[in-house]
Amino acid sequence: MPGPVQSIERAAAILRLLAQGSGRLGLSEIANSLGLARGTAHGILRTLQMVGFVEQDEATGKYQLGAALLHLGTSYLDVNELRSRAINWADALAARSGEAVRIGTHLQGKLLVVHHVFRPDDTLQTLDVGVLLPMHATAMGKVLLAYDANAAAAVPDGDLEPFSRRTIRTAKELTRALSGIREVGWAADVEETTVGEASVAAPIRGYGGLVVGAMGISGPIERLCDPHNRPRPDLVTFVRDAARAVSRDLGAPRW
Amino acid sequence: MAERYVMSIDQGTTSTRCILFDHGGRLVSVTQREHKQHFPRPGWVEHDATEIWRNLEQIGPKALAQAGIGSGEVAAVGIANQRETTVLWDRHTGIPVTRAVVWQDTRTDMLVEELSRRPDAYIVEELCGLHVATYFSAPTIRWLLDHTPGLRERAERGDVLFGTMESWLIWKLTGGPDGGVHVTDVTNASRTLLMNINTLSWDDTLLDFFGVPRAMLPEIRPSAQTYGAATRVMPGVRIAAALGDQQAALFGQTCFAVGEAKCTYGTGSFLLLNTGHEPIRSTHGLLTTVGYQIGDEPAVYALEGSIAITGALVQWFRDGLGLIGTAPEIETMARTVDDNGGCYIVPAFSGLFAPHWRSEARGIIVGLTSYITKGHLARAVLEATGWQTREVVDAMNADSGLNLRTLNVDGGMTANNLLMQFIADVLNVPVVRPMVAETVSLGAAYAAGLAVGYWPDLEGLRRNWHRAAQWLPAMDPALRAREYDSWQRAVERTFDWIKPHEE
Ligand SMILES: Nc1ncnc2c1ncn2[C@@H]1O[C@H](COP(=O)(O)OP(=O)(O)OP(=O)(O)O)[C@@H](O)[C@H]1O
Ligand SMILES: [Mg+2]
């Protein structure tokens, strides 16, 4: 078994230190307290700052515990924040693919649509932000099930609700589908929710690679799939690139 | 031949953005950096122009790297900028002589009072389409010349230059002290109080009125025209457009026909209506301004309803009160309640702009009872943007004699669904967001791309416009009327707050 990771130990010590006393310490004070070189302490503090566990006061340069640490139990990324941060790339994805774009997150066993960009053909369409969709029958839902352990844990035992002939019905089938999704990094739903409709989705990641949502396109099967009902590779690339661009802006490591 | 792109620089009030667009007007890469807001005294707002330049030095190359291209693949760059903000710098050193004075700054209010009382003050609006206000550049230039020892002499000798942000950045990009080009465009010049709205050139009567030496002013150019090639940041790239950010958004929304309008929701919000080749005078508190000028074609004018504080109120809620961690969280907080609980916030932080133009007004929160929670306050913050929009739309309808049938929106606040629905509700018209929320940047890119022939004509650009979202009105008319009445009563309570002797 590998030994403890030194930088994580040191990061934990810095957080303990900041949690004590006045809670506002300068770089030298922190480095001296832990017997670290200033450069080392600074590197760890910058990483902690990046993930929101530590904040630096602009005026004094002192460090304190960050708001993200205090709200560790609640959702890590506000859904309205997610929409704001993703809006540019969602627009570009709709323009490139010619299809409607949606962004979704997990909410109590369902997929919550948090953002929707119309198909760029100027026909009458209705915003469905706030709508709840089934997890196991949509591309976005399956992405979240594949990458978000909490979402997966919320799937009830036993048979799954069917929406069409192609909906995944059993837990075993779902497990197999999810491991396939993890392998390729994206998911599709071909007539699993609605006959004649398909969708393709990829994960949106935040710091450390944590999956915070899914982004995808949807439309008629003739446009999204090849004659063998497989999603068109160019569209899959558009979706994955867009989700990656949002992830990069959210601070995800490259993958 | 490798694919080519157009770059935009959006030098805004809170941040600077650099975006690359492809031929379809689709965003390819985007980088952004905020700069510091300095509030040295109540009513003062300043930026450090050098910090803004350094931010551009960072984000420009980063945008290229993100797209995986070199500056050779950039056909042109267009600049959109926060308007009116005044930079004065030394032409020999390239160093600003003071911090830039931002359009929200009210330090010139006494000077503006004084100037407006002069018997010849009526001439100002006649010549430039604007009334004397702290908002515009000329009083600020005058104030800085009066309050900085030796500055007037240096300005008269042409050793100190004036520019709004686009002038500053173009001068820096084209070499600064080593051959930097000192230009502005008609839309930015139309916000100084110094340009004749008909001739589109600096007006001696106005220069005299404000006491601004001609030697410090940039040359006025069309909005879309190659001004020069960059020697830094993106060497060799042609700088081919500059527009004030609001005019850029009008262009990005492809409001090329008379009667087309848009409203951009950022730090402040600005409704602009294309009025064609004639400058139209408002009788309802709107401004006459230049919309754009493409090369040697005649200029297109616009009527503008300027709202000073909308997104900035959300920012104050975040930074001043600390009630939210990020701007979008205001929607989450507002959704914890069903209505405003009887509470209204009128954000007259810099007085009130259109349609009231009350510089002595200051902000208020009214209707407070023990019932009010932070959720109600969050709602009141968002509703303030909705009602202020209603006021400028009412003014626009009255001036144009037409009734607005849909509102085209763009800007950062359009990510807020609760707000967009509220705006549709209070205007009682559909609200439509186009496929590129960064319309300011798109407009600057379009103008630059047209100037260098990357795009052939306006019609082609129009075809890139698509509806990305739409909100339909769904408010009970009686409720709308009641709420509007409450809002208007709240607005009246902000008036006459600052007394002249208190300054
Ligand atoms: N989801 C949101 N809800 C409400 N307000 C928001 C939201 N997202 C951003 N804002 C506000 O919108 C403004 C940012 O939008 P945008 O970037 O378009 O502004 P801007 O005016 O272009 O900035 P600049 O002044 O730098 O040009 C900020 O004032 C912010 O408070
Ligand atoms: Mg802006």
mmCIF file of C-alpha atoms in Angstrom, chain B residues 14-338:
data_model
loop_
_atom_site.group_PDB
_atom_site.id
_atom_site.type_symbol
_atom_site.label_atom_id
_atom_site.label_comp_id
_atom_site.label_asym_id
_atom_site.label_seq_id
_atom_site.Cartn_x
_atom_site.Cartn_y
_atom_site.Cartn_z
ATOM 1 C CA THR B 14 -16.033 45.173 -14.605
ATOM 2 C CA SER B 15 -13.864 43.074 -16.864
ATOM 3 C CA THR B 16 -12.088 42.770 -20.169
ATOM 4 C CA ARG B 17 -12.969 39.888 -22.502
ATOM 5 C CA CYS B 18 -11.264 38.565 -25.553
ATOM 6 C CA ILE B 19 -13.262 36.330 -27.881
ATOM 7 C CA LEU B 20 -12.506 34.629 -31.189
ATOM 8 C CA PHE B 21 -15.382 34.106 -33.611
ATOM 9 C CA ASP B 22 -15.463 31.915 -36.692
ATOM 10 C CA HIS B 23 -17.043 32.733 -40.003
ATOM 11 C CA GLY B 24 -20.465 31.597 -38.789
ATOM 12 C CA GLY B 25 -20.287 34.142 -35.938
ATOM 13 C CA ARG B 26 -19.825 31.257 -33.502
ATOM 14 C CA LEU B 27 -17.660 31.624 -30.449
ATOM 15 C CA VAL B 28 -14.421 29.635 -30.648
ATOM 16 C CA SER B 29 -12.561 30.772 -27.544
ATOM 17 C CA VAL B 30 -13.096 33.231 -24.737
ATOM 18 C CA THR B 31 -10.842 34.630 -22.041
ATOM 19 C CA GLN B 32 -11.724 37.199 -19.432
ATOM 20 C CA ARG B 33 -10.155 39.131 -16.598
ATOM 21 C CA GLU B 34 -11.724 41.458 -14.047
ATOM 22 C CA HIS B 35 -10.013 44.651 -12.989
ATOM 23 C CA LYS B 36 -10.161 46.443 -9.687
ATOM 24 C CA GLN B 37 -12.887 48.971 -8.964
ATOM 25 C CA HIS B 38 -11.534 51.879 -6.929
ATOM 26 C CA PHE B 39 -14.031 53.795 -4.775
ATOM 27 C CA PRO B 40 -11.763 56.411 -3.133
ATOM 28 C CA ARG B 41 -14.681 58.578 -1.906
ATOM 29 C CA PRO B 42 -18.472 58.385 -1.929
ATOM 30 C CA GLY B 43 -19.577 58.902 -5.527
ATOM 31 C CA TRP B 44 -16.113 58.391 -7.007
ATOM 32 C CA VAL B 45 -15.370 55.399 -9.235
ATOM 33 C CA GLU B 46 -11.965 54.842 -10.829
ATOM 34 C CA HIS B 47 -10.074 52.256 -12.898
ATOM 35 C CA ASP B 48 -6.374 51.816 -13.455
ATOM 36 C CA ALA B 49 -5.897 52.025 -17.232
ATOM 37 C CA THR B 50 -2.495 50.351 -16.981
ATOM 38 C CA GLU B 51 -4.023 47.381 -15.164
ATOM 39 C CA ILE B 52 -6.588 47.097 -17.962
ATOM 40 C CA TRP B 53 -3.826 47.174 -20.569
ATOM 41 C CA ARG B 54 -1.913 44.436 -18.712
ATOM 42 C CA ASN B 55 -5.077 42.345 -18.546
ATOM 43 C CA LEU B 56 -5.366 42.606 -22.312
ATOM 44 C CA GLU B 57 -1.717 41.591 -22.691
ATOM 45 C CA GLN B 58 -2.630 38.411 -20.800
ATOM 46 C CA ILE B 59 -5.991 37.454 -22.216
ATOM 47 C CA GLY B 60 -5.255 38.240 -25.884
ATOM 48 C CA PRO B 61 -2.550 35.600 -26.355
ATOM 49 C CA LYS B 62 -4.518 33.250 -24.078
ATOM 50 C CA ALA B 63 -7.538 33.429 -26.377
ATOM 51 C CA LEU B 64 -5.321 32.523 -29.325
ATOM 52 C CA ALA B 65 -3.749 29.641 -27.408
ATOM 53 C CA GLN B 66 -7.169 28.349 -26.354
ATOM 54 C CA ALA B 67 -8.196 28.180 -30.015
ATOM 55 C CA GLY B 68 -4.833 26.711 -30.953
ATOM 56 C CA ILE B 69 -4.055 29.412 -33.506
ATOM 57 C CA GLY B 70 -1.488 32.146 -34.060
ATOM 58 C CA SER B 71 -2.111 35.822 -34.752
ATOM 59 C CA GLY B 72 -1.582 35.070 -38.453
ATOM 60 C CA GLU B 73 -4.975 33.378 -38.495
ATOM 61 C CA VAL B 74 -6.752 36.456 -37.131
ATOM 62 C CA ALA B 75 -8.289 38.451 -39.975
ATOM 63 C CA ALA B 76 -8.935 41.514 -37.811
ATOM 64 C CA VAL B 77 -9.668 42.662 -34.282
ATOM 65 C CA GLY B 78 -12.587 44.857 -33.215
ATOM 66 C CA ILE B 79 -12.869 46.706 -29.917
ATOM 67 C CA ALA B 80 -15.983 47.429 -27.886
ATOM 68 C CA ASN B 81 -15.580 49.422 -24.718
ATOM 69 C CA GLN B 82 -17.201 50.885 -21.645
ATOM 70 C CA ARG B 83 -18.149 54.327 -22.841
ATOM 71 C CA GLU B 84 -17.425 57.816 -21.442
ATOM 72 C CA THR B 85 -14.785 56.567 -18.987
ATOM 73 C CA THR B 86 -11.982 59.089 -19.247
ATOM 74 C CA VAL B 87 -8.286 58.268 -19.541
ATOM 75 C CA LEU B 88 -5.617 60.965 -19.677
ATOM 76 C CA TRP B 89 -2.074 59.860 -20.381
ATOM 77 C CA ASP B 90 1.379 61.214 -21.135
ATOM 78 C CA ARG B 91 2.142 60.721 -24.823
ATOM 79 C CA HIS B 92 5.891 60.461 -24.166
ATOM 80 C CA THR B 93 5.871 57.894 -21.367
ATOM 81 C CA GLY B 94 2.583 56.132 -22.077
ATOM 82 C CA ILE B 95 1.679 56.421 -18.405
ATOM 83 C CA PRO B 96 -1.798 57.622 -17.337
ATOM 84 C CA VAL B 97 -1.619 60.923 -15.435
ATOM 85 C CA THR B 98 -4.435 59.894 -13.067
ATOM 86 C CA ARG B 99 -6.667 56.904 -12.616
ATOM 87 C CA ALA B 100 -9.358 56.648 -15.259
ATOM 88 C CA VAL B 101 -12.590 58.305 -14.120
ATOM 89 C CA VAL B 102 -15.471 55.893 -14.727
ATOM 90 C CA TRP B 103 -18.824 56.875 -16.226
ATOM 91 C CA GLN B 104 -20.558 56.179 -12.892
ATOM 92 C CA ASP B 105 -18.404 58.746 -11.080
ATOM 93 C CA THR B 106 -20.328 61.793 -9.799
ATOM 94 C CA ARG B 107 -17.422 64.016 -8.714
ATOM 95 C CA THR B 108 -18.333 66.616 -11.340
ATOM 96 C CA ASP B 109 -21.848 67.241 -10.016
ATOM 97 C CA MET B 110 -21.102 70.787 -8.787
ATOM 98 C CA LEU B 111 -19.320 71.617 -12.021
ATOM 99 C CA VAL B 112 -22.256 70.237 -13.998
ATOM 100 C CA GLU B 113 -24.647 72.411 -11.948
ATOM 101 C CA GLU B 114 -22.545 75.438 -12.692
ATOM 102 C CA LEU B 115 -22.194 74.714 -16.399
ATOM 103 C CA SER B 116 -25.909 73.990 -16.816
ATOM 104 C CA ARG B 117 -26.788 77.381 -15.332
ATOM 105 C CA ARG B 118 -24.751 79.284 -17.895
ATOM 106 C CA PRO B 119 -26.953 81.276 -20.295
ATOM 107 C CA ASP B 120 -25.338 79.578 -23.291
ATOM 108 C CA ALA B 121 -25.919 76.065 -21.898
ATOM 109 C CA TYR B 122 -28.862 75.463 -24.263
ATOM 110 C CA ILE B 123 -26.359 75.219 -27.126
ATOM 111 C CA VAL B 124 -24.861 71.982 -25.807
ATOM 112 C CA GLU B 125 -27.878 69.779 -26.418
ATOM 113 C CA GLU B 126 -28.502 71.453 -29.750
ATOM 114 C CA LEU B 127 -24.998 70.681 -30.968
ATOM 115 C CA CYS B 128 -24.326 67.230 -29.530
ATOM 116 C CA GLY B 129 -27.689 65.689 -28.648
ATOM 117 C CA LEU B 130 -26.805 65.242 -24.973
ATOM 118 C CA HIS B 131 -27.439 67.386 -21.941
ATOM 119 C CA VAL B 132 -24.680 68.308 -19.520
ATOM 120 C CA ALA B 133 -24.328 65.467 -16.982
ATOM 121 C CA THR B 134 -21.652 63.857 -14.828
ATOM 122 C CA TYR B 135 -22.104 60.741 -16.987
ATOM 123 C CA PHE B 136 -20.294 62.122 -20.061
ATOM 124 C CA SER B 137 -16.590 62.747 -20.577
ATOM 125 C CA ALA B 138 -16.244 66.521 -21.075
ATOM 126 C CA PRO B 139 -16.998 67.629 -17.496
ATOM 127 C CA THR B 140 -14.585 64.961 -16.260
ATOM 128 C CA ILE B 141 -11.790 66.182 -18.538
ATOM 129 C CA ARG B 142 -12.448 69.726 -17.367
ATOM 130 C CA TRP B 143 -12.457 68.654 -13.711
ATOM 131 C CA LEU B 144 -9.150 66.815 -14.087
ATOM 132 C CA LEU B 145 -7.574 69.794 -15.894
ATOM 133 C CA ASP B 146 -8.773 72.109 -13.106
ATOM 134 C CA HIS B 147 -7.663 69.870 -10.251
ATOM 135 C CA THR B 148 -4.253 68.630 -11.436
ATOM 136 C CA PRO B 149 -1.500 71.273 -11.262
ATOM 137 C CA GLY B 150 0.180 71.908 -14.608
ATOM 138 C CA LEU B 151 -2.096 69.529 -16.506
ATOM 139 C CA ARG B 152 -3.857 72.124 -18.624
ATOM 140 C CA GLU B 153 -0.559 73.443 -19.995
ATOM 141 C CA ARG B 154 0.591 69.924 -20.851
ATOM 142 C CA ALA B 155 -2.742 69.193 -22.514
ATOM 143 C CA GLU B 156 -2.602 72.394 -24.548
ATOM 144 C CA ARG B 157 0.878 71.455 -25.758
ATOM 145 C CA GLY B 158 -0.466 68.014 -26.750
ATOM 146 C CA ASP B 159 1.822 66.274 -24.257
ATOM 147 C CA VAL B 160 -1.171 64.780 -22.470
ATOM 148 C CA LEU B 161 -3.753 62.878 -24.484
ATOM 149 C CA PHE B 162 -7.418 62.162 -23.811
ATOM 150 C CA GLY B 163 -9.196 59.022 -24.812
ATOM 151 C CA THR B 164 -11.948 56.663 -23.815
ATOM 152 C CA MET B 165 -10.839 53.060 -23.334
ATOM 153 C CA GLU B 166 -10.825 52.166 -27.042
ATOM 154 C CA SER B 167 -8.491 55.115 -27.796
ATOM 155 C CA TRP B 168 -6.177 54.089 -24.997
ATOM 156 C CA LEU B 169 -6.035 50.461 -26.102
ATOM 157 C CA ILE B 170 -5.613 51.254 -29.817
ATOM 158 C CA TRP B 171 -2.814 53.702 -28.974
ATOM 159 C CA LYS B 172 -1.104 51.076 -26.794
ATOM 160 C CA LEU B 173 -1.616 48.256 -29.311
ATOM 161 C CA THR B 174 -0.178 50.296 -32.174
ATOM 162 C CA GLY B 175 3.020 51.146 -30.340
ATOM 163 C CA GLY B 176 2.207 53.661 -27.599
ATOM 164 C CA PRO B 177 4.941 56.326 -27.432
ATOM 165 C CA ASP B 178 6.509 54.718 -30.518
ATOM 166 C CA GLY B 179 4.051 55.683 -33.203
ATOM 167 C CA GLY B 180 0.817 54.825 -31.409
ATOM 168 C CA VAL B 181 -2.301 55.845 -33.353
ATOM 169 C CA HIS B 182 -4.501 58.296 -31.418
ATOM 170 C CA VAL B 183 -8.055 57.765 -32.685
ATOM 171 C CA THR B 184 -11.603 57.293 -31.459
ATOM 172 C CA ASP B 185 -14.733 56.268 -33.326
ATOM 173 C CA VAL B 186 -17.933 58.238 -33.907
ATOM 174 C CA THR B 187 -19.954 56.287 -31.349
ATOM 175 C CA ASN B 188 -17.485 56.892 -28.550
ATOM 176 C CA ALA B 189 -16.961 60.502 -29.602
ATOM 177 C CA SER B 190 -20.741 61.004 -29.499
ATOM 178 C CA ARG B 191 -20.595 60.405 -25.720
ATOM 179 C CA THR B 192 -18.101 63.136 -24.866
ATOM 180 C CA LEU B 193 -20.362 66.230 -25.220
ATOM 181 C CA LEU B 194 -17.660 67.565 -27.551
ATOM 182 C CA MET B 195 -18.677 66.162 -30.939
ATOM 183 C CA ASN B 196 -21.165 67.854 -33.229
ATOM 184 C CA ILE B 197 -23.875 65.265 -33.813
ATOM 185 C CA ASN B 198 -24.472 66.400 -37.405
ATOM 186 C CA THR B 199 -20.940 66.965 -38.696
ATOM 187 C CA LEU B 200 -19.394 64.163 -36.595
ATOM 188 C CA SER B 201 -16.374 66.292 -35.780
ATOM 189 C CA TRP B 202 -15.099 68.091 -32.686
ATOM 190 C CA ASP B 203 -17.039 71.333 -32.293
ATOM 191 C CA ASP B 204 -15.174 74.515 -31.332
ATOM 192 C CA THR B 205 -18.194 75.943 -29.545
ATOM 193 C CA LEU B 206 -18.384 72.848 -27.363
ATOM 194 C CA LEU B 207 -14.620 72.767 -26.773
ATOM 195 C CA ASP B 208 -14.849 76.402 -25.640
ATOM 196 C CA PHE B 209 -17.886 75.759 -23.483
ATOM 197 C CA PHE B 210 -16.157 72.988 -21.548
ATOM 198 C CA GLY B 211 -12.656 74.448 -21.733
ATOM 199 C CA VAL B 212 -11.098 71.378 -23.337
ATOM 200 C CA PRO B 213 -8.018 71.920 -25.548
ATOM 201 C CA ARG B 214 -8.263 70.405 -29.015
ATOM 202 C CA ALA B 215 -4.642 69.256 -28.926
ATOM 203 C CA MET B 216 -5.436 66.460 -26.476
ATOM 204 C CA LEU B 217 -8.285 64.946 -28.482
ATOM 205 C CA PRO B 218 -8.055 61.856 -30.715
ATOM 206 C CA GLU B 219 -8.994 61.900 -34.380
ATOM 207 C CA ILE B 220 -12.614 60.825 -34.972
ATOM 208 C CA ARG B 221 -12.961 57.859 -37.355
ATOM 209 C CA PRO B 222 -15.783 55.593 -38.571
ATOM 210 C CA SER B 223 -16.647 52.599 -36.350
ATOM 211 C CA ALA B 224 -15.531 50.095 -38.981
ATOM 212 C CA GLN B 225 -12.291 50.999 -40.723
ATOM 213 C CA THR B 226 -8.703 49.777 -40.407
ATOM 214 C CA TYR B 227 -7.007 52.145 -37.944
ATOM 215 C CA GLY B 228 -3.631 50.423 -38.020
ATOM 216 C CA ALA B 229 -1.888 47.145 -37.299
ATOM 217 C CA ALA B 230 -1.060 45.975 -33.795
ATOM 218 C CA THR B 231 2.618 45.932 -32.934
ATOM 219 C CA ARG B 232 2.075 44.287 -29.571
ATOM 220 C CA VAL B 233 -0.063 41.515 -28.023
ATOM 221 C CA MET B 234 -1.144 40.286 -31.492
ATOM 222 C CA PRO B 235 1.556 41.669 -33.803
ATOM 223 C CA GLY B 236 0.454 42.298 -37.364
ATOM 224 C CA VAL B 237 -3.294 41.955 -36.722
ATOM 225 C CA ARG B 238 -5.348 44.794 -38.203
ATOM 226 C CA ILE B 239 -7.388 46.827 -35.733
ATOM 227 C CA ALA B 240 -10.453 47.363 -37.847
ATOM 228 C CA ALA B 241 -13.331 48.473 -35.603
ATOM 229 C CA ALA B 242 -14.196 50.325 -32.445
ATOM 230 C CA LEU B 243 -17.615 50.988 -30.960
ATOM 231 C CA GLY B 244 -19.011 51.868 -27.583
ATOM 232 C CA ASP B 245 -20.181 48.610 -25.997
ATOM 233 C CA GLN B 246 -23.875 49.482 -26.264
ATOM 234 C CA GLN B 247 -23.601 50.413 -29.914
ATOM 235 C CA ALA B 248 -21.605 47.229 -30.488
ATOM 236 C CA ALA B 249 -24.488 45.240 -28.995
ATOM 237 C CA LEU B 250 -26.959 47.007 -31.307
ATOM 238 C CA PHE B 251 -24.730 45.941 -34.194
ATOM 239 C CA GLY B 252 -24.254 42.414 -32.824
ATOM 240 C CA GLN B 253 -28.026 42.019 -32.550
ATOM 241 C CA THR B 254 -28.109 42.999 -36.243
ATOM 242 C CA CYS B 255 -30.504 45.890 -35.554
ATOM 243 C CA PHE B 256 -29.607 47.389 -38.921
ATOM 244 C CA ALA B 257 -33.088 48.660 -39.843
ATOM 245 C CA VAL B 258 -34.899 51.740 -38.574
ATOM 246 C CA GLY B 259 -37.128 50.800 -35.648
ATOM 247 C CA GLU B 260 -35.073 47.822 -34.486
ATOM 248 C CA ALA B 261 -34.019 47.895 -30.847
ATOM 249 C CA LYS B 262 -32.162 45.908 -28.202
ATOM 250 C CA CYS B 263 -31.473 46.113 -24.481
ATOM 251 C CA THR B 264 -28.155 44.935 -23.022
ATOM 252 C CA TYR B 265 -28.102 43.862 -19.373
ATOM 253 C CA GLY B 266 -24.691 44.260 -17.731
ATOM 254 C CA THR B 267 -23.340 46.616 -15.076
ATOM 255 C CA GLY B 268 -25.993 49.046 -16.265
ATOM 256 C CA SER B 269 -28.610 48.433 -18.951
ATOM 257 C CA PHE B 270 -29.044 50.292 -22.196
ATOM 258 C CA LEU B 271 -31.965 50.249 -24.598
ATOM 259 C CA LEU B 272 -30.978 51.453 -28.078
ATOM 260 C CA LEU B 273 -33.299 52.042 -31.023
ATOM 261 C CA ASN B 274 -31.993 52.423 -34.575
ATOM 262 C CA THR B 275 -33.382 55.707 -35.976
ATOM 263 C CA GLY B 276 -31.599 55.626 -39.342
ATOM 264 C CA HIS B 277 -29.568 58.439 -40.901
ATOM 265 C CA GLU B 278 -31.265 61.270 -39.009
ATOM 266 C CA PRO B 279 -30.509 62.145 -35.391
ATOM 267 C CA ILE B 280 -33.896 62.187 -33.614
ATOM 268 C CA ARG B 281 -34.403 64.398 -30.548
ATOM 269 C CA SER B 282 -36.165 62.904 -27.564
ATOM 270 C CA THR B 283 -38.827 64.667 -25.591
ATOM 271 C CA HIS B 284 -38.994 61.901 -22.979
ATOM 272 C CA GLY B 285 -35.531 61.737 -21.436
ATOM 273 C CA LEU B 286 -33.696 59.631 -24.000
ATOM 274 C CA LEU B 287 -30.318 60.461 -25.528
ATOM 275 C CA THR B 288 -29.477 61.051 -29.175
ATOM 276 C CA THR B 289 -26.372 59.116 -30.047
ATOM 277 C CA VAL B 290 -24.473 57.648 -32.984
ATOM 278 C CA GLY B 291 -25.261 53.966 -33.550
ATOM 279 C CA TYR B 292 -22.456 53.093 -35.958
ATOM 280 C CA GLN B 293 -20.696 54.222 -39.111
ATOM 281 C CA ILE B 294 -19.335 51.662 -41.562
ATOM 282 C CA GLY B 295 -16.401 53.055 -43.539
ATOM 283 C CA ASP B 296 -17.418 56.072 -45.585
ATOM 284 C CA GLU B 297 -21.141 55.316 -45.483
ATOM 285 C CA PRO B 298 -23.395 57.804 -43.686
ATOM 286 C CA ALA B 299 -23.662 57.297 -39.943
ATOM 287 C CA VAL B 300 -26.667 55.540 -38.413
ATOM 288 C CA TYR B 301 -28.136 57.205 -35.338
ATOM 289 C CA ALA B 302 -29.889 55.792 -32.300
ATOM 290 C CA LEU B 303 -32.095 56.831 -29.424
ATOM 291 C CA GLU B 304 -30.851 55.517 -26.118
ATOM 292 C CA GLY B 305 -32.427 54.844 -22.744
ATOM 293 C CA SER B 306 -29.530 54.552 -20.309
ATOM 294 C CA ILE B 307 -30.006 52.843 -16.944
ATOM 295 C CA ALA B 308 -26.949 53.282 -14.740
ATOM 296 C CA ILE B 309 -27.379 50.491 -12.216
ATOM 297 C CA THR B 310 -28.778 47.017 -12.879
ATOM 298 C CA GLY B 311 -26.122 44.266 -12.679
ATOM 299 C CA ALA B 312 -24.159 46.626 -10.453
ATOM 300 C CA LEU B 313 -26.961 46.316 -7.887
ATOM 301 C CA VAL B 314 -26.497 42.547 -7.916
ATOM 302 C CA GLN B 315 -22.783 43.121 -7.466
ATOM 303 C CA TRP B 316 -23.465 45.403 -4.510
ATOM 304 C CA PHE B 317 -25.714 42.693 -3.034
ATOM 305 C CA ARG B 318 -22.756 40.330 -3.384
ATOM 306 C CA ASP B 319 -19.787 42.547 -2.449
ATOM 307 C CA GLY B 320 -21.327 45.369 -0.430
ATOM 308 C CA LEU B 321 -23.771 43.283 1.623
ATOM 309 C CA GLY B 322 -22.147 39.852 1.257
ATOM 310 C CA LEU B 323 -25.558 38.165 1.031
ATOM 311 C CA ILE B 324 -24.542 35.981 -1.930
ATOM 312 C CA GLY B 325 -21.257 34.489 -3.087
ATOM 313 C CA THR B 326 -21.717 34.966 -6.836
ATOM 314 C CA ALA B 327 -24.087 37.081 -8.951
ATOM 315 C CA PRO B 328 -26.158 34.145 -10.300
ATOM 316 C CA GLU B 329 -26.942 33.033 -6.737
ATOM 317 C CA ILE B 330 -29.308 35.990 -6.517
ATOM 318 C CA GLU B 331 -31.785 33.945 -8.560
ATOM 319 C CA THR B 332 -31.533 31.043 -6.124
ATOM 320 C CA MET B 333 -32.132 33.381 -3.201
ATOM 321 C CA ALA B 334 -34.979 35.221 -4.946
ATOM 322 C CA ARG B 335 -36.721 31.909 -5.641
ATOM 323 C CA THR B 336 -36.933 31.160 -1.906
ATOM 324 C CA VAL B 337 -39.937 33.547 -1.821
ATOM 325 C CA ASP B 338 -42.933 34.103 -4.110
#
